[in-house]
Structures are given as C-alpha cells and as structure tokens.
Amino acid sequence: MKILLTGVNGQVGWELQRTLAPLGEVIAAGREQLDLADTAGIRRMVDTIAPDLIVNPAAYTAVDKAESEPELAHAINATAPGELAQAAAVRGIPLVHFSTDYVFDGRKQGAYREDDAPNPLGVYGATKLAGEQAVQRAGAPHLILRTSWVYGRRGRNFLLTMQRLARERDTLAVVDDQFGAPTWSRLIAEATALVVARWLVLPDQAANSGVYHLSCGGRTSWHGFTAAILAHLARTDEKRASLTAIPSASYPTPAARPANSQLDCDKLAASFGVRLPDWETALALCLEQDLPLLAK
Ligand SMILES: NC(=O)c1ccc[n+]([C@@H]2O[C@H](COP(=O)([O-])OP(=O)(O)OC[C@H]3O[C@@H](n4cnc5c(N)ncnc54)[C@H](OP(=O)(O)O)[C@@H]3O)[C@@H](O)[C@H]2O)c1
C-alpha cells in the first residue's frame, strides 16, 4: 500500500511517518514537495504518486494569525482538503483528515459529541469546519479525526513554550477558564495507525466514514496543564517560575477560544476499539522521554 502523507514537518505529521510505516510505503510530503495553497499542484501530486491512501495532518494552525489571513487559512484548511478528497474520490481511495475542537463555541456543559452542532468562534475554527464539510461532500471514503490541544517534544506547542518560559521567568500567569484535553501528538499518530489498520480491513470503508473525536481523556485548564508541566520540571530543575491563575479577559488574543472544548471519544472506541489515556498519563509518558538512555 502506498500512503501519501502531507504536513510531515508538523507535530502530528512527523509522528505519523513512523506509525504509518508498518502499513505500507509512506510518501511523506512537506510544504516544499506539496504546497497546499497550490490547488493544481495537489491534483498533480496525487496523480504522480498514485497512492492507495491519503493522510492529511497539514493545516494552517496559527489560530490568532488566521484572523488577519483568512484567505490563506481558508485555502489550506478548507480548499486543499476538498481537493485532496476529490482526488481521492476520483481514484476510489480513502482519505484520513484531521480537524479540531475549535469547531465548537464552548458553551456546552460537558464533553462534545460528534453530532453536536459546531459554531466556531474564529477564522481558524471556521476554516477547519469548512474543510470537514468539503471532505464530506467529495464522496471518498473518509475519516475526519478531531483532536485538541496538541503538544509534543517537537514543533511549536504549549508544552515546549511553558518549559522554556518556566526557566526564563520568575512568574507565569496562565488562563484558568478554558477547559479541554491536552493530547500528545505521538498518541494521536499511534491511534490513527491502529484505526486505519482496522478501518481498511472492513468490507465497506464508506459505511464507517465520518467524523470521530480523538483526544486524551479527562479535562483541565491551560493553568492546570501548566501546573502539571511545572511539577515535572521541579523534579529536575532548581530554577522554575511560580504560577498564577488569570481569567481569559486578562489575556486578550485576536481569536476568541472556546471556554470548553472537551471531546467525547466514545464513538471512536465503539467503532474501532481505540481510546487514548487521560491527559495526565499521556503527559507523564511524553515527559519520560526526557530521561537519558540507560544501557543495561
Ligand atoms: N496544534 C493543535 O493544538 C491542534 C489542536 C486541534 C487540532 N489540530 C489539528 O491537528 C492537525 C495536526 O496539527 P499539528 O499540531 O500537527 O499542526 P502543526 O504542527 O502546526 O503542523 C502543521 C503542518 O502543516 C504544514 N502546512 C501549513 N501550511 C502548508 C501549506 N501551504 N502546504 C503544505 N503544508 C503546510 C506545516 O508546514 P511547515 O512546517 O512548513 O510550516 C506544518 O508542517 C491539524 O489538522 C490541526 O488543525 C491541531
């Protein structure tokens, strides 16, 4: 099986290179090989590679910058996934696409299910929702995996930023009124490979097409997530910042964020037998990678 993987230099794309490798030959395309802003280039690439599966973790993920670059965000998050899905439909092959908790407005009490009505608060969420709809319209068998608060040991993310700031500053002020589930990029990629393997052996992939939530279990605030990161740093660093809680109103950003974006992942567990651990367990697993290699 030939797998065309986009966004290979991103958090999830980087991990998918490895986790998809046991399923087939992974042709990994970064922006240099496949610029998703170039619609014609997408078709050409798919025709040239002739893949059996397309996996698309690439996205315009700069939530605040998207407010001032709505056309570019739309091109990458909505038009490009639509093109990939149409190319997949023409070839009769399946597509795996990723989306976000930011399609929701955060007003629900409790975790969001796949059939809850989306209502994005900003450009990023709106373009990601348009991308979901474009994939669904194209008619190829598809999985749309919505995840949340992605971090990892590589790339631009909250964990790495907080680890750096904790060493540079005396105090950190972090919002405590936005709730969600931090999710390790590696676990997303491992779960995706497992789900894909189980999906592709089903007699009818189209019957299981749709949106699935894929995030770690439990929920916390950005403040709670930071406290857990600092607790880990305390084991190894002498100097680290103290932490205070602030409301979102004290930290204005160009894009509004949902107050609650916890995702209910029961549908994925029921359909494919895959469920990610709680965010705290996942964070501990991720941070364990920090330890030096020990020869026996
Ligand atoms: N990050 C989060 O907190 C979060 C939360 C919920 C859902 N998600 C979703 O999860 C998926 C994976 O996110 P992630 O955290 O892995 O994102 P990421 O680390 O920001 O990586 C995104 C990748 O997309 C690539 N890209 C951007 N514009 C491109 C273009 N014009 N052509 C080709 N590639 C382009 C980037 O390339 P460069 O490396 O060249 O910039 C980058 O490698 C995305 O669908 C995202 O919307 C993310």
PDB file of N, CA and C and ligand atoms in Angstrom, residues 6-14 29-32 34-38 56-62 72 76-77 97-102 124 128 145-151 154-157 185 188 222, ligand 1:
ATOM      1  N   THR A   6       0.789  14.217   4.065  1.00  0.00           N
ATOM      2  CA  THR A   6       1.109  15.648   3.974  1.00  0.00           C
ATOM      3  C   THR A   6       1.660  16.145   5.317  1.00  0.00           C
ATOM      4  N   GLY A   7       2.132  17.376   5.339  1.00  0.00           N
ATOM      5  CA  GLY A   7       2.480  18.060   6.591  1.00  0.00           C
ATOM      6  C   GLY A   7       3.460  17.309   7.458  1.00  0.00           C
ATOM      7  N   VAL A   8       4.467  16.719   6.822  1.00  0.00           N
ATOM      8  CA  VAL A   8       5.340  15.793   7.538  1.00  0.00           C
ATOM      9  C   VAL A   8       6.249  16.510   8.556  1.00  0.00           C
ATOM     10  N   ASN A   9       6.354  17.830   8.439  1.00  0.00           N
ATOM     11  CA  ASN A   9       7.166  18.550   9.434  1.00  0.00           C
ATOM     12  C   ASN A   9       6.348  19.083  10.592  1.00  0.00           C
ATOM     13  N   GLY A  10       5.069  18.822  10.613  1.00  0.00           N
ATOM     14  CA  GLY A  10       4.220  19.240  11.726  1.00  0.00           C
ATOM     15  C   GLY A  10       4.273  18.241  12.865  1.00  0.00           C
ATOM     16  N   GLN A  11       3.643  18.590  13.975  1.00  0.00           N
ATOM     17  CA  GLN A  11       3.682  17.730  15.172  1.00  0.00           C
ATOM     18  C   GLN A  11       3.121  16.335  14.881  1.00  0.00           C
ATOM     19  N   VAL A  12       1.915  16.303  14.337  1.00  0.00           N
ATOM     20  CA  VAL A  12       1.255  15.011  14.096  1.00  0.00           C
ATOM     21  C   VAL A  12       1.852  14.336  12.867  1.00  0.00           C
ATOM     22  N   GLY A  13       2.116  15.113  11.820  1.00  0.00           N
ATOM     23  CA  GLY A  13       2.676  14.548  10.582  1.00  0.00           C
ATOM     24  C   GLY A  13       4.007  13.857  10.823  1.00  0.00           C
ATOM     25  N   TRP A  14       4.836  14.471  11.656  1.00  0.00           N
ATOM     26  CA  TRP A  14       6.155  13.901  11.955  1.00  0.00           C
ATOM     27  C   TRP A  14       6.013  12.515  12.598  1.00  0.00           C
ATOM     28  N   ALA A  29       5.276  14.154   2.309  1.00  0.00           N
ATOM     29  CA  ALA A  29       5.440  15.416   1.594  1.00  0.00           C
ATOM     30  C   ALA A  29       5.332  16.588   2.560  1.00  0.00           C
ATOM     31  N   GLY A  30       6.415  17.342   2.679  1.00  0.00           N
ATOM     32  CA  GLY A  30       6.359  18.607   3.409  1.00  0.00           C
ATOM     33  C   GLY A  30       5.894  19.698   2.456  1.00  0.00           C
ATOM     34  N   ARG A  31       5.904  20.924   2.953  1.00  0.00           N
ATOM     35  CA  ARG A  31       5.445  22.056   2.144  1.00  0.00           C
ATOM     36  C   ARG A  31       6.259  22.204   0.848  1.00  0.00           C
ATOM     37  N   GLU A  32       7.578  21.856   0.904  1.00  0.00           N
ATOM     38  CA  GLU A  32       8.436  22.012  -0.273  1.00  0.00           C
ATOM     39  C   GLU A  32       7.985  21.075  -1.397  1.00  0.00           C
ATOM     40  N   LEU A  34       4.840  19.605  -1.532  1.00  0.00           N
ATOM     41  CA  LEU A  34       3.414  19.783  -1.821  1.00  0.00           C
ATOM     42  C   LEU A  34       2.908  21.003  -1.054  1.00  0.00           C
ATOM     43  N   ASP A  35       2.791  22.127  -1.776  1.00  0.00           N
ATOM     44  CA  ASP A  35       2.250  23.345  -1.157  1.00  0.00           C
ATOM     45  C   ASP A  35       0.724  23.304  -1.296  1.00  0.00           C
ATOM     46  N   LEU A  36       0.065  23.191  -0.164  1.00  0.00           N
ATOM     47  CA  LEU A  36      -1.395  23.019  -0.205  1.00  0.00           C
ATOM     48  C   LEU A  36      -2.125  24.283  -0.641  1.00  0.00           C
ATOM     49  N   ALA A  37      -1.390  25.409  -0.715  1.00  0.00           N
ATOM     50  CA  ALA A  37      -2.019  26.621  -1.240  1.00  0.00           C
ATOM     51  C   ALA A  37      -2.108  26.573  -2.766  1.00  0.00           C
ATOM     52  N   ASP A  38      -1.442  25.592  -3.371  1.00  0.00           N
ATOM     53  CA  ASP A  38      -1.406  25.450  -4.836  1.00  0.00           C
ATOM     54  C   ASP A  38      -2.368  24.318  -5.243  1.00  0.00           C
ATOM     55  N   ASN A  56      -3.910  13.419   5.757  1.00  0.00           N
ATOM     56  CA  ASN A  56      -3.678  14.870   5.694  1.00  0.00           C
ATOM     57  C   ASN A  56      -3.695  15.556   7.067  1.00  0.00           C
ATOM     58  N   PRO A  57      -2.555  15.543   7.778  1.00  0.00           N
ATOM     59  CA  PRO A  57      -2.468  16.307   9.023  1.00  0.00           C
ATOM     60  C   PRO A  57      -2.029  17.757   8.805  1.00  0.00           C
ATOM     61  N   ALA A  58      -1.646  18.139   7.581  1.00  0.00           N
ATOM     62  CA  ALA A  58      -1.187  19.511   7.336  1.00  0.00           C
ATOM     63  C   ALA A  58      -2.343  20.476   7.545  1.00  0.00           C
ATOM     64  N   ALA A  59      -2.032  21.638   8.084  1.00  0.00           N
ATOM     65  CA  ALA A  59      -3.073  22.643   8.304  1.00  0.00           C
ATOM     66  C   ALA A  59      -2.430  23.984   8.589  1.00  0.00           C
ATOM     67  N   TYR A  60      -3.208  25.024   8.409  1.00  0.00           N
ATOM     68  CA  TYR A  60      -2.834  26.359   8.871  1.00  0.00           C
ATOM     69  C   TYR A  60      -3.294  26.414  10.323  1.00  0.00           C
ATOM     70  N   THR A  61      -2.359  26.325  11.277  1.00  0.00           N
ATOM     71  CA  THR A  61      -2.738  26.140  12.685  1.00  0.00           C
ATOM     72  C   THR A  61      -2.494  27.384  13.558  1.00  0.00           C
ATOM     73  N   ALA A  62      -2.074  28.491  12.943  1.00  0.00           N
ATOM     74  CA  ALA A  62      -1.811  29.712  13.731  1.00  0.00           C
ATOM     75  C   ALA A  62      -3.155  30.387  14.029  1.00  0.00           C
ATOM     76  N   LEU A  72      -5.744  32.828   3.228  1.00  0.00           N
ATOM     77  CA  LEU A  72      -4.717  31.777   3.240  1.00  0.00           C
ATOM     78  C   LEU A  72      -5.167  30.609   4.133  1.00  0.00           C
ATOM     79  N   ILE A  76      -5.788  26.626   2.821  1.00  0.00           N
ATOM     80  CA  ILE A  76      -5.078  25.438   3.328  1.00  0.00           C
ATOM     81  C   ILE A  76      -6.012  24.528   4.125  1.00  0.00           C
ATOM     82  N   ASN A  77      -6.908  25.131   4.887  1.00  0.00           N
ATOM     83  CA  ASN A  77      -7.755  24.330   5.799  1.00  0.00           C
ATOM     84  C   ASN A  77      -9.065  23.873   5.173  1.00  0.00           C
ATOM     85  N   HIS A  97      -8.348  12.677   7.402  1.00  0.00           N
ATOM     86  CA  HIS A  97      -8.147  14.120   7.565  1.00  0.00           C
ATOM     87  C   HIS A  97      -8.263  14.458   9.057  1.00  0.00           C
ATOM     88  N   PHE A  98      -7.591  15.530   9.476  1.00  0.00           N
ATOM     89  CA  PHE A  98      -7.631  15.921  10.893  1.00  0.00           C
ATOM     90  C   PHE A  98      -8.359  17.244  11.066  1.00  0.00           C
ATOM     91  N   SER A  99      -9.096  17.347  12.158  1.00  0.00           N
ATOM     92  CA  SER A  99      -9.772  18.602  12.458  1.00  0.00           C
ATOM     93  C   SER A  99      -9.639  18.916  13.950  1.00  0.00           C
ATOM     94  N   THR A 100     -10.442  19.833  14.424  1.00  0.00           N
ATOM     95  CA  THR A 100     -10.146  20.470  15.711  1.00  0.00           C
ATOM     96  C   THR A 100     -11.357  20.653  16.611  1.00  0.00           C
ATOM     97  N   ASP A 101     -11.082  20.715  17.907  1.00  0.00           N
ATOM     98  CA  ASP A 101     -12.095  21.070  18.908  1.00  0.00           C
ATOM     99  C   ASP A 101     -12.587  22.507  18.731  1.00  0.00           C
ATOM    100  N   TYR A 102     -11.810  23.341  18.014  1.00  0.00           N
ATOM    101  CA  TYR A 102     -12.193  24.754  17.859  1.00  0.00           C
ATOM    102  C   TYR A 102     -13.330  24.940  16.843  1.00  0.00           C
ATOM    103  N   TYR A 124      -9.851  30.357  12.274  1.00  0.00           N
ATOM    104  CA  TYR A 124      -9.234  29.028  12.222  1.00  0.00           C
ATOM    105  C   TYR A 124     -10.306  27.934  12.316  1.00  0.00           C
ATOM    106  N   LYS A 128     -11.480  25.262   9.418  1.00  0.00           N
ATOM    107  CA  LYS A 128     -11.366  23.811   9.657  1.00  0.00           C
ATOM    108  C   LYS A 128     -12.740  23.148   9.469  1.00  0.00           C
ATOM    109  N   LEU A 145     -10.705  13.081  11.864  1.00  0.00           N
ATOM    110  CA  LEU A 145     -10.353  12.883  13.272  1.00  0.00           C
ATOM    111  C   LEU A 145     -10.157  14.248  13.930  1.00  0.00           C
ATOM    112  N   ARG A 146     -11.107  14.603  14.796  1.00  0.00           N
ATOM    113  CA  ARG A 146     -10.975  15.888  15.517  1.00  0.00           C
ATOM    114  C   ARG A 146     -10.172  15.667  16.797  1.00  0.00           C
ATOM    115  N   THR A 147      -9.115  16.458  16.967  1.00  0.00           N
ATOM    116  CA  THR A 147      -8.326  16.339  18.174  1.00  0.00           C
ATOM    117  C   THR A 147      -8.229  17.698  18.874  1.00  0.00           C
ATOM    118  N   SER A 148      -7.460  17.767  19.975  1.00  0.00           N
ATOM    119  CA  SER A 148      -7.459  19.003  20.759  1.00  0.00           C
ATOM    120  C   SER A 148      -6.099  19.241  21.425  1.00  0.00           C
ATOM    121  N   TRP A 149      -5.759  20.508  21.615  1.00  0.00           N
ATOM    122  CA  TRP A 149      -4.632  20.967  22.456  1.00  0.00           C
ATOM    123  C   TRP A 149      -3.379  20.089  22.231  1.00  0.00           C
ATOM    124  N   VAL A 150      -2.934  20.030  20.976  1.00  0.00           N
ATOM    125  CA  VAL A 150      -1.849  19.104  20.617  1.00  0.00           C
ATOM    126  C   VAL A 150      -0.491  19.630  21.113  1.00  0.00           C
ATOM    127  N   TYR A 151       0.278  18.751  21.724  1.00  0.00           N
ATOM    128  CA  TYR A 151       1.636  19.089  22.142  1.00  0.00           C
ATOM    129  C   TYR A 151       2.534  17.894  21.850  1.00  0.00           C
ATOM    130  N   ARG A 154       8.370  18.098  19.835  1.00  0.00           N
ATOM    131  CA  ARG A 154       8.914  18.697  18.620  1.00  0.00           C
ATOM    132  C   ARG A 154       7.898  19.706  18.099  1.00  0.00           C
ATOM    133  N   GLY A 155       8.381  20.780  17.518  1.00  0.00           N
ATOM    134  CA  GLY A 155       7.470  21.737  16.894  1.00  0.00           C
ATOM    135  C   GLY A 155       7.119  22.887  17.812  1.00  0.00           C
ATOM    136  N   ARG A 156       6.094  23.629  17.422  1.00  0.00           N
ATOM    137  CA  ARG A 156       5.635  24.777  18.222  1.00  0.00           C
ATOM    138  C   ARG A 156       4.439  24.321  19.023  1.00  0.00           C
ATOM    139  N   ASN A 157       4.563  24.303  20.353  1.00  0.00           N
ATOM    140  CA  ASN A 157       3.409  23.884  21.140  1.00  0.00           C
ATOM    141  C   ASN A 157       3.524  24.395  22.578  1.00  0.00           C
ATOM    142  N   SER A 185       0.941  14.441  20.513  1.00  0.00           N
ATOM    143  CA  SER A 185       0.959  14.156  19.064  1.00  0.00           C
ATOM    144  C   SER A 185       1.301  12.692  18.769  1.00  0.00           C
ATOM    145  N   ILE A 188      -1.715  10.508  19.143  1.00  0.00           N
ATOM    146  CA  ILE A 188      -2.644  10.720  18.019  1.00  0.00           C
ATOM    147  C   ILE A 188      -2.190   9.872  16.835  1.00  0.00           C
ATOM    148  N   TRP A 222      -5.739  25.487  30.863  1.00  0.00           N
ATOM    149  CA  TRP A 222      -4.337  25.758  30.496  1.00  0.00           C
ATOM    150  C   TRP A 222      -3.495  25.935  31.764  1.00  0.00           C
TER     151      TRP A 222
HETATM  152  N1  LIG B   1      -1.949  22.089  17.238  1.00  0.00           N
HETATM  153  C1  LIG B   1      -3.083  21.932  17.932  1.00  0.00           C
HETATM  154  O1  LIG B   1      -3.169  22.289  19.113  1.00  0.00           O
HETATM  155  C2  LIG B   1      -4.276  21.290  17.288  1.00  0.00           C
HETATM  156  C3  LIG B   1      -5.469  21.187  18.035  1.00  0.00           C
HETATM  157  C4  LIG B   1      -6.580  20.578  17.446  1.00  0.00           C
HETATM  158  C5  LIG B   1      -6.492  20.087  16.154  1.00  0.00           C
HETATM  159  N2  LIG B   1      -5.344  20.219  15.451  1.00  0.00           N
HETATM  160  C6  LIG B   1      -5.321  19.708  14.076  1.00  0.00           C
HETATM  161  O2  LIG B   1      -4.457  18.579  14.046  1.00  0.00           O
HETATM  162  C7  LIG B   1      -3.772  18.517  12.798  1.00  0.00           C
HETATM  163  C8  LIG B   1      -2.272  18.445  13.037  1.00  0.00           C
HETATM  164  O3  LIG B   1      -1.879  19.621  13.734  1.00  0.00           O
HETATM  165  P1  LIG B   1      -0.377  19.865  14.206  1.00  0.00           P
HETATM  166  O4  LIG B   1      -0.427  20.325  15.609  1.00  0.00           O
HETATM  167  O5  LIG B   1       0.475  18.698  13.801  1.00  0.00           O
HETATM  168  O6  LIG B   1      -0.003  21.126  13.299  1.00  0.00           O
HETATM  169  P2  LIG B   1       1.414  21.799  13.081  1.00  0.00           P
HETATM  170  O7  LIG B   1       2.432  21.244  13.986  1.00  0.00           O
HETATM  171  O8  LIG B   1       1.177  23.272  13.038  1.00  0.00           O
HETATM  172  O9  LIG B   1       1.781  21.300  11.613  1.00  0.00           O
HETATM  173  C9  LIG B   1       1.047  21.703  10.504  1.00  0.00           C
HETATM  174  C10 LIG B   1       1.831  21.353   9.281  1.00  0.00           C
HETATM  175  O10 LIG B   1       1.093  21.835   8.156  1.00  0.00           O
HETATM  176  C11 LIG B   1       2.025  22.343   7.252  1.00  0.00           C
HETATM  177  N3  LIG B   1       1.495  23.360   6.343  1.00  0.00           N
HETATM  178  C12 LIG B   1       1.000  24.574   6.655  1.00  0.00           C
HETATM  179  N4  LIG B   1       0.720  25.236   5.520  1.00  0.00           N
HETATM  180  C13 LIG B   1       1.046  24.413   4.492  1.00  0.00           C
HETATM  181  C14 LIG B   1       0.996  24.532   3.084  1.00  0.00           C
HETATM  182  N5  LIG B   1       0.585  25.647   2.476  1.00  0.00           N
HETATM  183  N6  LIG B   1       1.393  23.470   2.349  1.00  0.00           N
HETATM  184  C15 LIG B   1       1.847  22.351   2.933  1.00  0.00           C
HETATM  185  N7  LIG B   1       1.943  22.174   4.247  1.00  0.00           N
HETATM  186  C16 LIG B   1       1.535  23.212   5.021  1.00  0.00           C
HETATM  187  C17 LIG B   1       3.107  22.999   8.104  1.00  0.00           C
HETATM  188  O11 LIG B   1       4.259  23.114   7.319  1.00  0.00           O
HETATM  189  P3  LIG B   1       5.561  23.935   7.799  1.00  0.00           P
HETATM  190  O12 LIG B   1       6.228  23.017   8.789  1.00  0.00           O
HETATM  191  O13 LIG B   1       6.334  24.119   6.552  1.00  0.00           O
HETATM  192  O14 LIG B   1       5.036  25.201   8.411  1.00  0.00           O
HETATM  193  C18 LIG B   1       3.217  22.007   9.254  1.00  0.00           C
HETATM  194  O15 LIG B   1       4.190  21.032   8.970  1.00  0.00           O
HETATM  195  C19 LIG B   1      -4.243  19.737  12.008  1.00  0.00           C
HETATM  196  O16 LIG B   1      -5.307  19.369  11.196  1.00  0.00           O
HETATM  197  C20 LIG B   1      -4.752  20.692  13.064  1.00  0.00           C
HETATM  198  O17 LIG B   1      -5.735  21.574  12.559  1.00  0.00           O
HETATM  199  C21 LIG B   1      -4.230  20.790  15.994  1.00  0.00           C
END
